Short mmCIF file of C-alpha atoms in Angstrom, two decimals:
data_model
loop_
_atom_site.label_atom_id
_atom_site.label_comp_id
_atom_site.label_asym_id
_atom_site.label_seq_id
_atom_site.Cartn_x
_atom_site.Cartn_y
_atom_site.Cartn_z
CA UNK A 1 5.44 15.82 2.74
CA UNK A 2 4.74 14.64 -0.81
CA UNK A 3 1.05 14.57 -1.80
CA UNK A 4 -0.53 12.17 -4.31
CA UNK A 5 -4.14 12.72 -5.43
CA UNK A 6 -6.52 10.48 -7.22
CA UNK A 7 -9.65 11.53 -9.19
CA UNK A 8 -12.41 10.54 -8.88
CA UNK A 9 -12.53 9.21 -5.33
CA UNK A 10 -15.78 7.28 -6.13
CA UNK A 11 -17.24 6.18 -9.52
CA UNK A 12 -20.18 4.06 -10.52
CA UNK A 13 -20.54 3.02 -14.08
CA UNK A 14 -22.56 0.60 -16.11
CA UNK A 15 -21.23 -2.71 -17.27
CA UNK A 16 -19.53 -2.50 -20.64
CA UNK A 17 -18.33 1.17 -20.24
CA UNK A 18 -14.93 2.46 -19.67
CA UNK A 19 -13.63 4.40 -16.68
CA UNK A 20 -10.59 6.51 -16.39
CA UNK A 21 -8.81 7.12 -13.00
CA UNK A 22 -6.10 9.77 -12.60
CA UNK A 23 -3.26 9.75 -10.30
CA UNK A 24 -1.28 12.94 -9.70
CA UNK A 25 1.81 13.85 -7.77
CA UNK A 26 1.12 17.36 -6.56
CA UNK A 27 4.41 18.58 -5.32
CA UNK A 28 7.05 16.35 -6.76
CA UNK A 29 7.98 14.66 -10.02
CA UNK A 30 7.15 11.01 -9.98
CA UNK A 31 9.48 8.94 -12.17
CA UNK A 32 7.61 5.77 -11.29
CA UNK A 33 4.02 5.23 -10.47
CA UNK A 34 2.48 2.02 -9.16
CA UNK A 35 -1.23 0.93 -9.52
CA UNK A 36 -2.75 -1.44 -6.98
CA UNK A 37 -6.17 -2.97 -6.41
CA UNK A 38 -7.67 -3.91 -3.18
CA UNK A 39 -10.71 -6.21 -2.82
CA UNK A 40 -12.84 -5.91 0.34
CA UNK A 41 -11.08 -7.22 3.42
CA UNK A 42 -7.98 -8.14 1.38
CA UNK A 43 -4.49 -6.76 0.91
CA UNK A 44 -3.16 -4.62 -1.90
CA UNK A 45 -2.13 -6.43 -5.06
CA UNK A 46 0.20 -4.67 -7.44
CA UNK A 47 -1.34 -4.48 -10.90
CA UNK A 48 1.35 -2.63 -12.79
CA UNK A 49 4.37 -0.36 -12.68
CA UNK A 50 4.76 2.61 -14.95
CA UNK A 51 7.74 4.79 -15.70
CA UNK A 52 7.27 8.14 -17.35
CA UNK A 53 7.42 7.92 -21.08
CA UNK A 54 7.54 4.18 -21.35
CA UNK A 55 5.14 1.32 -21.41
CA UNK A 56 3.74 -0.04 -18.16
CA UNK A 57 4.95 -3.36 -16.77
CA UNK A 58 2.07 -5.52 -15.73
CA UNK A 59 2.09 -8.19 -13.06
CA UNK A 60 1.28 -11.68 -13.99
CA UNK A 61 -2.36 -12.24 -14.52
CA UNK A 62 -3.25 -8.67 -15.07
CA UNK A 63 -4.83 -8.08 -18.51
CA UNK A 64 -2.94 -5.17 -20.16
CA UNK A 65 -5.73 -4.66 -22.72
CA UNK A 66 -8.32 -4.31 -20.06
CA UNK A 67 -6.36 -2.04 -17.74
CA UNK A 68 -4.72 0.64 -19.82
CA UNK A 69 -2.05 2.58 -18.09
CA UNK A 70 -0.55 5.83 -19.36
CA UNK A 71 2.23 7.77 -17.69
CA UNK A 72 2.58 10.70 -20.07
CA UNK A 73 4.17 13.22 -17.66
CA UNK A 74 6.14 13.25 -14.49
CA UNK A 75 3.14 14.21 -12.50
CA UNK A 76 0.22 12.21 -14.07
CA UNK A 77 -0.64 8.64 -14.61
CA UNK A 78 -3.98 7.31 -15.68
CA UNK A 79 -5.62 3.85 -15.31
CA UNK A 80 -8.43 3.17 -17.74
CA UNK A 81 -10.63 0.22 -17.04
CA UNK A 82 -12.05 -0.76 -20.39
CA UNK A 83 -15.41 -2.68 -20.82
CA UNK A 84 -15.86 -2.78 -17.14
CA UNK A 85 -17.74 -5.68 -15.55
CA UNK A 86 -19.01 -6.18 -11.99
CA UNK A 87 -16.04 -8.22 -11.08
CA UNK A 88 -13.77 -5.19 -11.70
CA UNK A 89 -15.43 -3.43 -8.82
CA UNK A 90 -12.75 -2.74 -6.38
CA UNK A 91 -10.63 -0.07 -4.61
CA UNK A 92 -7.81 1.12 -6.80
CA UNK A 93 -4.88 2.86 -5.27
CA UNK A 94 -1.89 4.47 -6.93
CA UNK A 95 1.49 5.33 -5.50
CA UNK A 96 4.14 7.63 -6.82
CA UNK A 97 7.89 7.52 -6.43
CA UNK A 98 10.34 10.20 -7.27
CA UNK A 99 13.93 11.39 -6.69
CA UNK A 100 15.77 11.90 -4.42
CA UNK A 101 14.13 9.81 -1.68
CA UNK A 102 12.47 7.28 -3.88
CA UNK A 103 9.86 6.70 -1.18
CA UNK A 104 6.49 5.55 -2.45
CA UNK A 105 3.62 7.93 -1.59
CA UNK A 106 0.12 6.63 -1.84
CA UNK A 107 -2.99 8.25 -3.22
CA UNK A 108 -6.33 8.17 -1.30
CA UNK A 109 -7.75 5.53 -3.60
CA UNK A 110 -10.69 5.32 -6.03
CA UNK A 111 -13.70 3.15 -5.20
CA UNK A 112 -15.03 1.72 -8.54
CA UNK A 113 -18.49 0.06 -8.60
CA UNK A 114 -19.62 -1.48 -11.80
CA UNK A 115 -23.37 -2.20 -12.00
CA UNK B 1 10.56 -14.13 -4.65
CA UNK B 2 9.48 -12.39 -1.44
CA UNK B 3 6.37 -12.82 0.65
CA UNK B 4 4.97 -11.34 3.86
CA UNK B 5 2.80 -13.02 6.44
CA UNK B 6 0.82 -11.13 9.05
CA UNK B 7 0.01 -13.70 11.61
CA UNK B 8 -3.11 -12.10 13.03
CA UNK B 9 -6.03 -10.95 10.85
CA UNK B 10 -7.68 -9.06 13.76
CA UNK B 11 -6.28 -7.77 17.05
CA UNK B 12 -8.77 -6.42 19.61
CA UNK B 13 -7.30 -4.48 22.44
CA UNK B 14 -8.50 -2.07 25.13
CA UNK B 15 -7.42 1.60 25.15
CA UNK B 16 -4.15 2.27 26.92
CA UNK B 17 -3.05 -1.31 26.63
CA UNK B 18 0.13 -2.28 24.77
CA UNK B 19 -0.18 -3.93 21.38
CA UNK B 20 2.11 -6.09 19.03
CA UNK B 21 1.16 -6.77 15.38
CA UNK B 22 3.25 -9.54 14.07
CA UNK B 23 4.87 -9.78 10.60
CA UNK B 24 7.16 -12.32 9.18
CA UNK B 25 8.84 -12.15 5.73
CA UNK B 26 10.69 -14.27 3.31
CA UNK B 27 13.16 -13.01 0.77
CA UNK B 28 16.19 -14.22 -0.99
CA UNK B 29 17.85 -10.88 -1.01
CA UNK B 30 18.39 -7.95 1.32
CA UNK B 31 15.09 -6.55 2.38
CA UNK B 32 13.64 -3.25 3.10
CA UNK B 33 10.62 -3.43 5.38
CA UNK B 34 7.70 -1.12 5.91
CA UNK B 35 4.55 -0.74 8.00
CA UNK B 36 1.55 1.28 6.62
CA UNK B 37 -1.71 2.20 8.27
CA UNK B 38 -5.02 2.40 6.34
CA UNK B 39 -8.08 4.14 7.67
CA UNK B 40 -11.48 3.15 6.12
CA UNK B 41 -11.78 4.19 2.45
CA UNK B 42 -8.45 5.92 2.48
CA UNK B 43 -5.03 5.24 0.97
CA UNK B 44 -2.00 4.16 2.93
CA UNK B 45 0.17 6.24 5.22
CA UNK B 46 3.69 5.12 6.07
CA UNK B 47 4.25 4.40 9.77
CA UNK B 48 7.84 3.52 9.72
CA UNK B 49 10.51 1.81 7.64
CA UNK B 50 13.71 -0.26 8.04
CA UNK B 51 16.30 0.24 5.37
CA UNK B 52 19.55 -0.42 7.30
CA UNK B 53 21.34 0.44 10.46
CA UNK B 54 19.59 0.24 13.89
CA UNK B 55 17.21 -2.71 14.12
CA UNK B 56 14.79 -0.78 16.26
CA UNK B 57 12.86 1.72 14.21
CA UNK B 58 10.69 4.37 15.58
CA UNK B 59 7.81 5.80 13.54
CA UNK B 60 4.90 8.17 13.77
CA UNK B 61 2.03 8.06 16.37
CA UNK B 62 4.24 6.37 18.94
CA UNK B 63 4.83 3.09 16.96
CA UNK B 64 8.05 1.30 16.73
CA UNK B 65 9.19 -1.98 15.15
CA UNK B 66 12.16 -4.22 15.52
CA UNK B 67 13.91 -5.92 12.52
CA UNK B 68 15.01 -9.45 13.54
CA UNK B 69 17.03 -10.96 10.73
CA UNK B 70 17.46 -14.40 12.42
CA UNK B 71 13.71 -14.83 12.93
CA UNK B 72 12.78 -12.87 9.70
CA UNK B 73 10.37 -10.76 11.61
CA UNK B 74 9.41 -7.09 11.68
CA UNK B 75 6.81 -6.83 14.45
CA UNK B 76 5.09 -3.51 15.16
CA UNK B 77 4.55 -2.37 18.73
CA UNK B 78 2.89 0.44 20.66
CA UNK B 79 3.10 0.64 24.43
CA UNK B 80 -0.21 2.38 24.86
CA UNK B 81 -2.88 2.52 22.24
CA UNK B 82 -5.70 5.06 21.69
CA UNK B 83 -9.12 4.75 20.12
CA UNK B 84 -7.72 6.70 17.11
CA UNK B 85 -5.35 3.83 16.40
CA UNK B 86 -8.24 1.73 15.25
CA UNK B 87 -7.32 0.98 11.62
CA UNK B 88 -5.87 -1.62 9.31
CA UNK B 89 -2.15 -2.13 9.33
CA UNK B 90 -0.06 -3.60 6.49
CA UNK B 91 3.42 -4.87 6.62
CA UNK B 92 5.38 -4.75 3.34
CA UNK B 93 8.70 -5.69 1.88
CA UNK B 94 10.33 -4.27 -1.13
CA UNK B 95 12.59 -6.07 -3.57
CA UNK B 96 16.26 -5.87 -3.26
CA UNK B 97 16.90 -3.73 -6.26
CA UNK B 98 16.37 -0.42 -4.71
CA UNK B 99 15.16 0.87 -1.36
CA UNK B 100 11.73 1.57 -2.67
CA UNK B 101 11.15 -1.07 -5.36
CA UNK B 102 8.00 -2.96 -5.88
CA UNK B 103 6.19 -3.51 -2.55
CA UNK B 104 4.66 -6.92 -1.54
CA UNK B 105 2.08 -6.52 1.20
CA UNK B 106 0.92 -8.83 3.89
CA UNK B 107 -2.72 -9.66 4.29
CA UNK B 108 -3.31 -6.90 6.84
CA UNK B 109 -4.11 -6.81 10.52
CA UNK B 110 -7.30 -5.00 11.71
CA UNK B 111 -6.54 -3.33 15.01
CA UNK B 112 -9.64 -2.47 16.99
CA UNK B 113 -9.22 -0.41 20.14
CA UNK B 114 -12.05 -0.68 22.59
CA UNK B 115 -12.73 2.02 25.30
#
């Protein structure tokens, strides 16, 4: 089956710094990637949808200047949390979708802790 | 707009007993429905999906779900659970644009299987 990886799996950073999370589709070309965040004991909330080569579409309430998304190739999307604060601590999960099945495949997630 | 309600936040059950995890949805368009499983600190794994056709859908690990349009439900069932089924389960609905459009998730149900 299709495999999606995320790196890093865990990251701890100081308040005010920026963190980059990578999402890669390992064996298929992902025309669309989705970024979700999940707070403890809560569901996944879609943050943004990115299509290769174009700007990401952010969900209402998500700050596009704080959560920078780049989808520069068909196998890689990155999420950069800029000037991170403790309230940004969360589990970030990406998913990738590609032709022909268009099914979404989820990455293993990245645990971000901001101290 | 679409929404998903998982009626039980936690379901405890004994090993080898049957289980049903309930999911109701609302949508103004045709829906595609999914069940995902999430083990601690991991991403999501697709259990099964309903796109069209037979309303009884069989998935991996012995799970099945039935799409009931009149009751707007998509309950997940397993006739005999194992300890290894302990996890969190999410019901999700996609928008009507494509089979695998943006996903809206329910709040999740934690299934705990006791020996």
